[in-house]
Coordinates of C-alpha atoms (C1' of nucleotides) in Angstrom, one line a residue:
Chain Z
X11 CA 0.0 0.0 0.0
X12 CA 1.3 3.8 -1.1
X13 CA 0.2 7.1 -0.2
X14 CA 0.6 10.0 -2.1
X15 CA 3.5 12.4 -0.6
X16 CA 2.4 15.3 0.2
X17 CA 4.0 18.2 2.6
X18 CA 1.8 19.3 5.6
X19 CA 0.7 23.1 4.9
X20 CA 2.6 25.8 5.3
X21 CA 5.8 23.7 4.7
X22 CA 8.3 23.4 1.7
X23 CA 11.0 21.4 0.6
X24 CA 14.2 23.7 -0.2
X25 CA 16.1 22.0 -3.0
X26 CA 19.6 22.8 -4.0
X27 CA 19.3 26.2 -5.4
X28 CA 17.1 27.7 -2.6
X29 CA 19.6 26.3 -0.3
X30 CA 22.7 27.7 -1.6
X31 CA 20.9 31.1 -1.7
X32 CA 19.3 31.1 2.0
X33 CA 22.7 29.9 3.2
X34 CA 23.7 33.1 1.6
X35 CA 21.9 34.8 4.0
X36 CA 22.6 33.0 6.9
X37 CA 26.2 33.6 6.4
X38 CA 26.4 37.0 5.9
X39 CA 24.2 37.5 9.4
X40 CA 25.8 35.1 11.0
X41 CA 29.0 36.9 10.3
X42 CA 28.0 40.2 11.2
X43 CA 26.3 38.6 14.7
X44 CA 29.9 37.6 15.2
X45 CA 31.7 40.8 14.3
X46 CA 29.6 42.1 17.3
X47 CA 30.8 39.5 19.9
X48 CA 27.6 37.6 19.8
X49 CA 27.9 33.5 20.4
X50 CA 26.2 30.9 19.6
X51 CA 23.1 29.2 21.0
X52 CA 20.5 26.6 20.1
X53 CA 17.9 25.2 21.9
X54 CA 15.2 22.4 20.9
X55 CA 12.6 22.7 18.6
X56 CA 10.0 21.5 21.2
X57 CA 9.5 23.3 24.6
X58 CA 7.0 22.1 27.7
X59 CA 3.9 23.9 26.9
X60 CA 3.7 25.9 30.1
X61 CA 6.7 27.6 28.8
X62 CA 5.0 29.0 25.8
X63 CA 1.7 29.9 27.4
X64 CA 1.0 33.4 27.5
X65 CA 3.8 34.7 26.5
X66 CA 2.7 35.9 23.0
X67 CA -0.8 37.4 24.2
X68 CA -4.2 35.4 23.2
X69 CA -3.5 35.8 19.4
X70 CA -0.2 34.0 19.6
X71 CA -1.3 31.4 22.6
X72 CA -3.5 29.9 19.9
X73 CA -0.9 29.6 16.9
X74 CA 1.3 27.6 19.4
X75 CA 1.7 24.4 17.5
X76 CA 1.2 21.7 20.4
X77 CA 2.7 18.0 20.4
X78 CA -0.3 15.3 21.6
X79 CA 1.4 13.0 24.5
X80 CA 2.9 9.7 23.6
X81 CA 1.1 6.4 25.3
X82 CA -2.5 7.7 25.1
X83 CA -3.7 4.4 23.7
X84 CA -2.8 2.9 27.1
X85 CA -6.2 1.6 28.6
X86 CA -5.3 2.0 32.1
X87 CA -5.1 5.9 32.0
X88 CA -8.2 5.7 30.0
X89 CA -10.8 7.3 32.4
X90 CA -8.4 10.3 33.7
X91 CA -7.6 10.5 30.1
X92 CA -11.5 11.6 28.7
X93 CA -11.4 13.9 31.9
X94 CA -8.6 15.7 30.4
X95 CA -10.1 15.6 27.5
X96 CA -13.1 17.3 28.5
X97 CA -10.8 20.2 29.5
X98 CA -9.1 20.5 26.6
X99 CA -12.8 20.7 24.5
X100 CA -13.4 24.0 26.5
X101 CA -9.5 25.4 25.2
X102 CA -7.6 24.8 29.0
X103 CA -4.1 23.3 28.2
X104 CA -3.6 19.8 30.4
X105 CA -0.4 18.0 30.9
X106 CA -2.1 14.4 30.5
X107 CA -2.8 15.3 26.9
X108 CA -0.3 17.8 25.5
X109 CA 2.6 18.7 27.3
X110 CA 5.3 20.0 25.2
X111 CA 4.4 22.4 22.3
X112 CA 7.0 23.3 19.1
X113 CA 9.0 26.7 19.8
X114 CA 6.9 29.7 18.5
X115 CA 10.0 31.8 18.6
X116 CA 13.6 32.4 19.4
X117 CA 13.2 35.0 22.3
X118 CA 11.0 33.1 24.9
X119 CA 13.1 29.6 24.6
X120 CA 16.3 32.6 24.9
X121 CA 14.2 33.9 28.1
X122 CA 13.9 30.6 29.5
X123 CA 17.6 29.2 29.2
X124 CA 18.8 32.4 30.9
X125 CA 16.4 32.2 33.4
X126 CA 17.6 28.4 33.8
X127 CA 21.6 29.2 33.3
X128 CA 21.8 32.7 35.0
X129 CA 24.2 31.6 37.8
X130 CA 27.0 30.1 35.2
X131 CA 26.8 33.1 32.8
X132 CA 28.8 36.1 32.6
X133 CA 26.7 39.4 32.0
X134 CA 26.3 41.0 30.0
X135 CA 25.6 38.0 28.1
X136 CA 25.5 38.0 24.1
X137 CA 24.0 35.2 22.1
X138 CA 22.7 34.8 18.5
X139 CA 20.5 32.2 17.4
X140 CA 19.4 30.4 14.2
X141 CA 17.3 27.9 13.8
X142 CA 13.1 27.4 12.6
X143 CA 10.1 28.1 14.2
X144 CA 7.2 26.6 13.7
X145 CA 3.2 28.9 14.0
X146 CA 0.1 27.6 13.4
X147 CA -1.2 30.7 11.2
X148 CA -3.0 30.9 8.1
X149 CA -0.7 30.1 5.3
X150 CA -0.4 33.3 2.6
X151 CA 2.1 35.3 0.9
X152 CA 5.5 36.2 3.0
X153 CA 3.9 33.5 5.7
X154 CA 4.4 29.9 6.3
X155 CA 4.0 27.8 8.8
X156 CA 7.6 26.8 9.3
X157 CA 10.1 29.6 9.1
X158 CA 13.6 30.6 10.5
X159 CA 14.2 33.4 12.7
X160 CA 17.8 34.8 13.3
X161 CA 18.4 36.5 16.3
X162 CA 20.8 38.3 18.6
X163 CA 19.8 39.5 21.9
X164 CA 22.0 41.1 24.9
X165 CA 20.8 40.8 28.6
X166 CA 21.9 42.2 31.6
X167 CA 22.6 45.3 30.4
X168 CA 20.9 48.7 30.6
X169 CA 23.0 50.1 27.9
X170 CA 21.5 51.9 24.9
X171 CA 24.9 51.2 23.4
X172 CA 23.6 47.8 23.0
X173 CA 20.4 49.5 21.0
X174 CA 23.0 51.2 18.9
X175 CA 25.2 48.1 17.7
X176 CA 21.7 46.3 17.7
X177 CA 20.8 49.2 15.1
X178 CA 24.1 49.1 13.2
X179 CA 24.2 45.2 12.0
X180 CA 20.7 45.9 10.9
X181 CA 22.1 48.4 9.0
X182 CA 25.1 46.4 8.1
X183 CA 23.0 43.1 7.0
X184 CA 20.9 44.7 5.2
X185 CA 23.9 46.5 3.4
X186 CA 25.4 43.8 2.4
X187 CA 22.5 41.9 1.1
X188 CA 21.9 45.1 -0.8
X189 CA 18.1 45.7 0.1
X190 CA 17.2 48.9 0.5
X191 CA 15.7 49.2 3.8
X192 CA 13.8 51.5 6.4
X193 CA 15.1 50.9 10.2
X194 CA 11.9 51.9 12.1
X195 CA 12.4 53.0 15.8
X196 CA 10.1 53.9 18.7
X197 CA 9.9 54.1 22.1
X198 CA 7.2 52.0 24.0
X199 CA 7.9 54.9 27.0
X200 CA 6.7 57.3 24.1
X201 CA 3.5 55.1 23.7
X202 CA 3.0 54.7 27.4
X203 CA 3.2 58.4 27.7
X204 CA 0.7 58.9 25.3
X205 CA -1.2 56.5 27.4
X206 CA -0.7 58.4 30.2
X207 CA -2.1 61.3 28.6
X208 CA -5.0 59.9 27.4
X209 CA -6.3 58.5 30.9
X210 CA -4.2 55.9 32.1
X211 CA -1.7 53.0 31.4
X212 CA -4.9 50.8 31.0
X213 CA -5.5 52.3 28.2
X214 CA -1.7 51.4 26.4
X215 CA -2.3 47.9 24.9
X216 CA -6.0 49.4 23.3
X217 CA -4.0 52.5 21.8
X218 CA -0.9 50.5 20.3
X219 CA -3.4 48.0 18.9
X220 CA -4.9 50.8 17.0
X221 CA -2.7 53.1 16.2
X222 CA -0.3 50.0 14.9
X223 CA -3.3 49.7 12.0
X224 CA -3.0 54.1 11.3
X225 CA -1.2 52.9 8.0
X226 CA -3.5 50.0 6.9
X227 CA -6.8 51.2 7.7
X228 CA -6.5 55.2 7.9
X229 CA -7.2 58.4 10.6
X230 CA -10.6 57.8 10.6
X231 CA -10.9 54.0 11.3
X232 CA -8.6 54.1 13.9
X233 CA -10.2 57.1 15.6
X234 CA -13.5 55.0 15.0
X235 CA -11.6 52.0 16.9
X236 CA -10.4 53.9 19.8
X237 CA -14.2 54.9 20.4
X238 CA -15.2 51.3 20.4
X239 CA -12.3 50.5 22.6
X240 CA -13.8 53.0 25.1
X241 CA -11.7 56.2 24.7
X242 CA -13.3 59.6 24.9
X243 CA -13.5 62.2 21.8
X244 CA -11.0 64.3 23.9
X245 CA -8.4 61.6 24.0
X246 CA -8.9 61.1 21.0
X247 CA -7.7 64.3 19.9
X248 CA -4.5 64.0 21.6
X249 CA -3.9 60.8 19.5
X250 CA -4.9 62.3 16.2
X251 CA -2.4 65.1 17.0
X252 CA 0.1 62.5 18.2
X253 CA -0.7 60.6 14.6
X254 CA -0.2 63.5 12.4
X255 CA 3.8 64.1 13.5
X256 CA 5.4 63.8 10.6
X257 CA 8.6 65.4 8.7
X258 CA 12.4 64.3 9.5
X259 CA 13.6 62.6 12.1
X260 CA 14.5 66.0 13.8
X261 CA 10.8 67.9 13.1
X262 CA 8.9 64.4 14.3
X263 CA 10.5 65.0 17.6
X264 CA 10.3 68.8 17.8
X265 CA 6.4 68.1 17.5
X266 CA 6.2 65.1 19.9
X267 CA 8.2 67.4 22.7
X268 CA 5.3 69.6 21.9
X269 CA 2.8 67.4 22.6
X270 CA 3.5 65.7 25.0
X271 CA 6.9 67.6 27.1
X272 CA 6.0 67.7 30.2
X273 CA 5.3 64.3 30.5
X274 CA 8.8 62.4 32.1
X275 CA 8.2 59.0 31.2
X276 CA 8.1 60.5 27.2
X277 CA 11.0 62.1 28.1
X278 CA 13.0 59.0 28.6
X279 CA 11.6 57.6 25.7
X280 CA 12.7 60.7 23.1
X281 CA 16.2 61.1 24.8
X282 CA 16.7 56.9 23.9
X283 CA 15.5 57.6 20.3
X284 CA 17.7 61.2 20.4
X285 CA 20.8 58.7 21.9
X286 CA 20.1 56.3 19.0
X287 CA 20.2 59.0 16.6
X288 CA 23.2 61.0 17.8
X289 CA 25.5 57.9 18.0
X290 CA 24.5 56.8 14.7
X291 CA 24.4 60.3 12.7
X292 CA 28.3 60.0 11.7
X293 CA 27.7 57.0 10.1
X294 CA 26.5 56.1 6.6
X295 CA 23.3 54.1 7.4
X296 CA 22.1 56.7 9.6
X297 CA 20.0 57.7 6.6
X298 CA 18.1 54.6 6.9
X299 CA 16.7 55.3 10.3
X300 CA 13.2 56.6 10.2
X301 CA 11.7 57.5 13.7
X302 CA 7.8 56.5 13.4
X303 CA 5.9 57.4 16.6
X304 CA 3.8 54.9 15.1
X305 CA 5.1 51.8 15.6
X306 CA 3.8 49.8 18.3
X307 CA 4.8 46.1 17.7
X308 CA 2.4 43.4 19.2
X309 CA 4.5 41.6 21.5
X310 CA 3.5 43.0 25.1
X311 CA 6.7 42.4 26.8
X312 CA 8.3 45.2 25.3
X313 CA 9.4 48.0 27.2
X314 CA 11.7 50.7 25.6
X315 CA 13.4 51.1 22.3
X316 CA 11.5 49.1 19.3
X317 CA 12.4 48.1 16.0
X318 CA 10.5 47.3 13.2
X319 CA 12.2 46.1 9.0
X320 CA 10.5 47.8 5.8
X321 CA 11.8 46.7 2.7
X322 CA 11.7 49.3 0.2
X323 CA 10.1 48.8 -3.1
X324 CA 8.8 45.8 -2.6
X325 CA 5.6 44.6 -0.7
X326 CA 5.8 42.6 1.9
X327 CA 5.5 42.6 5.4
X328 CA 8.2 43.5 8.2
X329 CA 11.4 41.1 7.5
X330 CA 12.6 41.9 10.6
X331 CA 12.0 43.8 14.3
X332 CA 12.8 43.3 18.1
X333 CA 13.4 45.7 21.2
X334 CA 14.1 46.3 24.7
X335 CA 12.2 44.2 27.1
X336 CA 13.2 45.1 30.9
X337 CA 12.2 41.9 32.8
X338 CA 11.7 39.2 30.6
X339 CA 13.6 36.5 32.7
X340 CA 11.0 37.6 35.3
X341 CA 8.4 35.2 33.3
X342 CA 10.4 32.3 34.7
X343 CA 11.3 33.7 38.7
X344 CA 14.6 35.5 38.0
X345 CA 13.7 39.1 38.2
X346 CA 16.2 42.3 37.2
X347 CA 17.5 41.0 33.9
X348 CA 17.3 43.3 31.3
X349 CA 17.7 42.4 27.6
X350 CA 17.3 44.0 24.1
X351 CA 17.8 42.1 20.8
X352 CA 16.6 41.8 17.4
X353 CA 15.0 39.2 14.7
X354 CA 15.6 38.8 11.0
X355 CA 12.7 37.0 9.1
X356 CA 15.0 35.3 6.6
X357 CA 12.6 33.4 4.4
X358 CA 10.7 36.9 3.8
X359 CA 14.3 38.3 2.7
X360 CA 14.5 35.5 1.2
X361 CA 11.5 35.8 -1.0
X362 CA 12.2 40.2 -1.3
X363 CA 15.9 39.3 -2.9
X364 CA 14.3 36.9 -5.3
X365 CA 11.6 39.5 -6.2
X366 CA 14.4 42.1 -6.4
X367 CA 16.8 39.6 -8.2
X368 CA 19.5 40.3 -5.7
X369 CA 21.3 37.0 -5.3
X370 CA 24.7 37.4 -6.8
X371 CA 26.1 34.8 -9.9
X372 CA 28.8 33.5 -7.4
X373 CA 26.1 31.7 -5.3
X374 CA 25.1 29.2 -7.4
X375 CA 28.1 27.8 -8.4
X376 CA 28.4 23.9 -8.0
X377 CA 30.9 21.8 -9.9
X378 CA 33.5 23.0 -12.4
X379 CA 34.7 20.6 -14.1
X380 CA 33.1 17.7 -15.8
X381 CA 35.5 14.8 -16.7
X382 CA 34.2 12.9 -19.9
X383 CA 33.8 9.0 -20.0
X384 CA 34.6 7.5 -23.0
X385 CA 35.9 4.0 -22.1
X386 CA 37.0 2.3 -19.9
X387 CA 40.8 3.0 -19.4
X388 CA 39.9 6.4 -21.0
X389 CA 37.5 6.2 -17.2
X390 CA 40.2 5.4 -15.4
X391 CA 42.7 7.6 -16.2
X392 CA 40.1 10.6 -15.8
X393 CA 39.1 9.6 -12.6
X394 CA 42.8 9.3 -11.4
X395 CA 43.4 13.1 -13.1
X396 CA 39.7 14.2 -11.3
X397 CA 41.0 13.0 -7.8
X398 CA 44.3 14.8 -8.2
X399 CA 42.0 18.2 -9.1
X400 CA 40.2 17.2 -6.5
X401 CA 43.0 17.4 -4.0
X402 CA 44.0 21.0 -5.3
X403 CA 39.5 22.0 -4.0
X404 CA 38.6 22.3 -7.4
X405 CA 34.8 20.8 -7.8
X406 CA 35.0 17.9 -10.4
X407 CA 32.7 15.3 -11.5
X408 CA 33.0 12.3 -13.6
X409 CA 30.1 11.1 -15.8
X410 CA 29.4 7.4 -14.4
X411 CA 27.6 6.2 -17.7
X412 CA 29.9 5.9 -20.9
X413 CA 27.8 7.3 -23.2
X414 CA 27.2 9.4 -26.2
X415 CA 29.0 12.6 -26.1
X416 CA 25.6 14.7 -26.2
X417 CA 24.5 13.5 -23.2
X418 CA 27.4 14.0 -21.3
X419 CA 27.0 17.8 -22.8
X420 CA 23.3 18.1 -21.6
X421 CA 24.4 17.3 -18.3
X422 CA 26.9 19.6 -17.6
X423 CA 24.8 22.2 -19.5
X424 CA 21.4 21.2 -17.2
X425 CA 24.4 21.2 -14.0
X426 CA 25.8 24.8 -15.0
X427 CA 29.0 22.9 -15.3
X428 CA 31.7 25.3 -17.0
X429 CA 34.6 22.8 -18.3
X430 CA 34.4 19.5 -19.8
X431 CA 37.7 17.7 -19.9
X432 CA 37.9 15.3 -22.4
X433 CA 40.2 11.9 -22.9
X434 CA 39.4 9.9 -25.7
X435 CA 41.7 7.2 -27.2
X436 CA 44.0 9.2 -28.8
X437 CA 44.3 12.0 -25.9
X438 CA 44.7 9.1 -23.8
X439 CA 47.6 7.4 -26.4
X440 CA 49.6 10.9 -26.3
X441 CA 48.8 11.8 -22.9
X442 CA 46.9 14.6 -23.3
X443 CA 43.4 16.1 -22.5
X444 CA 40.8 18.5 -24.3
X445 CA 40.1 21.2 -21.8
X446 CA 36.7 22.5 -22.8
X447 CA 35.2 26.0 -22.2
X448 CA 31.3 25.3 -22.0
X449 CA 30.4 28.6 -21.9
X450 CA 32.5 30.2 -24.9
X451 CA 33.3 26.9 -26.6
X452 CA 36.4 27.0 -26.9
X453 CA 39.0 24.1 -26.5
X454 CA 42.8 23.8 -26.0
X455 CA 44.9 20.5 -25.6
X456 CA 47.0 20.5 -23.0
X457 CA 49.6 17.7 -21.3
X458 CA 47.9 15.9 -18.0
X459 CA 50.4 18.0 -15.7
X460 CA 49.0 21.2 -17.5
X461 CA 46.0 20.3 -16.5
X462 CA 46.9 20.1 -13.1
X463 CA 48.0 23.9 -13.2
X464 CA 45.3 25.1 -15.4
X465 CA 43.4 27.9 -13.9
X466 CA 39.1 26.8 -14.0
X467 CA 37.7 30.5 -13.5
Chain P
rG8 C1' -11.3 32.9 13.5
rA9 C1' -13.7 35.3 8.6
rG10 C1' -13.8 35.6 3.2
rA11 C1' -12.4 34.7 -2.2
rG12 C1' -10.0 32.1 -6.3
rC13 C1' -7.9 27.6 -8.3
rG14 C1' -7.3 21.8 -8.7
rU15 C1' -6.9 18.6 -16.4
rA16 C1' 0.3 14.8 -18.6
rG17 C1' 6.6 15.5 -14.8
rC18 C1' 5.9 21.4 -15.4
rU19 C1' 2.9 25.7 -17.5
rC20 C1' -1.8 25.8 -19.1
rA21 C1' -6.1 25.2 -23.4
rG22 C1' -10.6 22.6 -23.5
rU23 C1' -16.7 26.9 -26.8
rU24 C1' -24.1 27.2 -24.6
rG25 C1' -22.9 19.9 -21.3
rG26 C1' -22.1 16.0 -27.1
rU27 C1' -17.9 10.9 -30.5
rU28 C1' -11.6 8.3 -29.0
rA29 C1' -8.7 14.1 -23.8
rG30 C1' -5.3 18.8 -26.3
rA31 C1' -0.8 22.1 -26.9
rG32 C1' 3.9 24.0 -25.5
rC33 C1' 8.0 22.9 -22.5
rG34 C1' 10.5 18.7 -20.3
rA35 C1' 11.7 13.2 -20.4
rC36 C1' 13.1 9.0 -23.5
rA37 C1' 14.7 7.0 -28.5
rG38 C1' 16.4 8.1 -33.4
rU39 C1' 18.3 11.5 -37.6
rU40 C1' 27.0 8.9 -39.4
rU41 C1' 28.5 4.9 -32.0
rG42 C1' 34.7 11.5 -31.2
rU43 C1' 32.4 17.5 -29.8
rG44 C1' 26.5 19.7 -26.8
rG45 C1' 22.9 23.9 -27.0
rC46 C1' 19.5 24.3 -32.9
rA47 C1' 16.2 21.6 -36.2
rC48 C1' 13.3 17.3 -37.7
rU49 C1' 10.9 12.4 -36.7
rG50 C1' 9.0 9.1 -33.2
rU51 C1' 7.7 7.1 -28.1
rA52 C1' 6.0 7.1 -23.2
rG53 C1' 2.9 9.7 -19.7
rG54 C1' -4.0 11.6 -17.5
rU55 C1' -9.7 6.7 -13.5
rC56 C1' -9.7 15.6 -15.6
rG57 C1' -8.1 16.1 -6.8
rU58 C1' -11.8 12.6 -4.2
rG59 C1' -17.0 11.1 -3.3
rG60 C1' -22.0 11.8 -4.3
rG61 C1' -26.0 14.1 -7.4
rU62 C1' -28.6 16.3 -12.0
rU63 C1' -28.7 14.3 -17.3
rC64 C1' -29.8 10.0 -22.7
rG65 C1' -24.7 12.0 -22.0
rA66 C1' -20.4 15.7 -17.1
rG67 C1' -13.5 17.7 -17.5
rA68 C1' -17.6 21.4 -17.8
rC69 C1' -23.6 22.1 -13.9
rC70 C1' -25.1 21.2 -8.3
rC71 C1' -23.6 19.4 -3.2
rA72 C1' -19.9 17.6 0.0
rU73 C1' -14.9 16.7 1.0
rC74 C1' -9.6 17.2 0.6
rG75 C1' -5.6 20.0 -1.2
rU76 C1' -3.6 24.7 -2.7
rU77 C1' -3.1 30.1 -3.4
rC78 C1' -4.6 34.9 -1.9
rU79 C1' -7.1 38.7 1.4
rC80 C1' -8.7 40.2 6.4
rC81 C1' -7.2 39.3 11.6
rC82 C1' -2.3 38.7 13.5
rC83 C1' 2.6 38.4 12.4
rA84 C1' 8.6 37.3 10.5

RNA sequence: GAGAGCGUAGCUCAGUUGGUUAGAGCGACAGUUUGUGGCACUGUAGGUCGUGGGUUCGAGACCCAUCGUUCUCCCCA
């Protein structure tokens, strides 16, 4: 008995040439993570479920992917078993049933290990991570179900240097990938000020929620869903003033100083934006910052600087954020540990490069040299001249069939191979070989120790 | 969680108001002098039209269900 293959949604299968190109990517963060002192960490793909709970607000709790418990089929735990079950028909989470869950991100599983490991580490502590995460969502464009993040994060530091660097191999990565990019920044002091303002703190997550949408749905629909989230036509003011900052970096804060300046906790949040900017205005990226009073990001446990990734000229959603987050460790009992860091969606800067055609030639490249067959000592001595080219790192193959010449040609012309080298009888007689140029079609005949020397660009 | 589109050959798709035996291009394979490819020509293989019901003398086409997939909203990377 068969059964059709078939990938469950939201999944793909990344053959050679998707590979090459992601690994591009990888690379060029991970290099950059590492130019910046960060280290290394991975953690497992699954986590216990009571881990995961909560941490990503109700929206996320329910696009947790969760793992069902091994041994159910055992009769004896069969009555406590439908109890459980009840449970978990009216949406609790219970350990009988599902106790692990597949990580939903980088950040928490980051949280938890530091929370777990704060006594051996030295602070503050630097650590980048790649690896997939796995979201029950909708499947759609610039969204799958199974996804890698790359992230750095710092903790145990109060440092807005650390929100600086954070902003500068943003900057840097993005550089060298060549994709033209806006590095958004905010302050979640700014929004809680704002809060503040407009009649308490209660009020913060109701605002961010809405004014998050101000570029999707417009003024007037946000003002609309800030009176059905309870506000008053007063507050409401304030925000639409707040809303229409706008101008350069400089004017946007002249404005928000006006707004809202006597307020202290907005204070703190303008002077870490003002930091960011002064330490980064010498430099050539700086142009790529864009304060945006706007921003608001989803994940409540943010609680300073935030960051959010536009591509330019190109649409697609945010290909990267992250921020400050004061007391994330405190989630797991180990209280005062700050931390900061920052996300790169790859597989959404994946799919902007390709849009963009970005991917340099040099990416691609697999073998270089394709060795003939043509009989068998002709096969032998070509494999013995392919080891040696071997030896020197240059990427050979032999064909294995001994075939007709014209399919030893379509292969290396399917393959992107540049060179054939080819020893027939009479190369092989005067101990020569045809060196090939695929491309150009040229060929020279040179001696085998020639060969050895010759330079395969 | 809400909504829309699409499922026909390995791939991209045609297929008329329902009407004989299911179509093309590309790809694959074979051949057109068994030592120099990409081109051209000839030929071959490959499809229970996603699946299951229904309407009809007759369904790839119409209706219902179901599965898969793509996209939008929500939310996010």
């Amino acid at each position: 008995m068969s059964t059709k293959p078939g990938l469950p949604q939201g999944t793909r299968d990344f053959s050679a040439a998707t590979v090459l190109k992601r690994n591009f990517i990888f690379n060029t963060i991970r290099n950059v993570f590492e130019l910046y002192g960060f280290q290394p960490l991975e953690t497992p793909a699954m986590e216990n479920l009571e881990t995961l709970m909560g941490k990503y607000g109700e929206e996320g709790d329910k696009l947790i992917f969760r793992i069902l418990n091994n041994g159910l089929d055992n009769a004896a735990k069969h009555p406590q078993l439908r109890e459980d079950f009840e449970k978990v028909l009216e949406g609790k989470n219970v350990k009988g049933i599902t106790e692990r869950a597949l990580r939903y991100d980088l950040t928490i599983p980051f949280a938890r290990y530091v929370a777990m490991n704060h006594g051996q580490l030295t602070f503050p502590f630097k650590r980048y991570q790649i690896q997939p995460v796995w979201r029950a969502d909708r499947p759609q464009k610039g969204r799958y179900r199974e996804f890698y993040q790359c992230d750095a994060d710092v903790v145990g530091s109060y440092s807005l240097l650390n929100e600086v660097e954070l902003t500068n191999i943003y900057a840097t990565v993005f550089q060298q990938l060549g994709i033209d990019v806006e590095i958004r920044i905010n302050s979640r002091k700014i929004l809680a000020a704002l809060a503040e303002q407009c009649g308490g703190a209660e009020h913060m997550t109701n605002i961010t929620i809405a004014i998050d949408k101000l570029d999707k749905i417009g003024i007037d629909k946000v003002k609309e869903e800030l009176s059905q989230r309870g506000l008053s036509n007063e507050q409401i003011a304030i925000i639409e003033q707040y809303l229409g900052i706008n101008g350069t970096n400089a004017e946007k804060l002249r404005q928000l100083k006006q707004l809202l300046g006597n307020n202290t906790t907005a204070q703190k949040g303008w002077e870490e934006i003002e930091f960011i900017l002064n330490y980064t205005s010498s430099l050539q990226e700086a142009s790529s910052i864009v304060v945006d009073f706007t921003l608001a990001r989803g994940l409540n446990y943010y609680t300073g600087i935030i960051f959010e990734i536009k591509a330019k000229n190109v649409q697609m959603g945010s290909i990267g954020g992250g921020g400050r987050y004061d007391d994330l460790t405190g989630l797991f009992g180990v209280p005062n540990i700050p931390g900061v860091g920052i996300s790169f969606g790859v597989d959404r800067i994946y799919d902007v490069m390709e849009e963009l055609k970005l991917f340099p030639a040099e990416v691609q490249s697999g073998t270089k040299v394709l060795f003939f067959n043509l009989g068998t000592a002709e096969c032998q001595t070509a494999f013995s001249l392919m080891q040696q080219l071997r030896s020197k790192g240059i990427r050979c193959e032999i064909y294995h069939e001994q075939t007709k010449f014209d399919k030893q040609f379509k292969y290396a012309d399917k393959k992107q191979i540049p060179y054939a080298v080819i020893i027939g009888s009479k190369e092989l007689e005067e101990k020569v070989c045809n060196i090939k140029n695929l491309v150009s079609g040229e060929q020279q005949q040179v001696s085998f120790h020639e060969l050895m020397n010759y330079q395969f660009i």
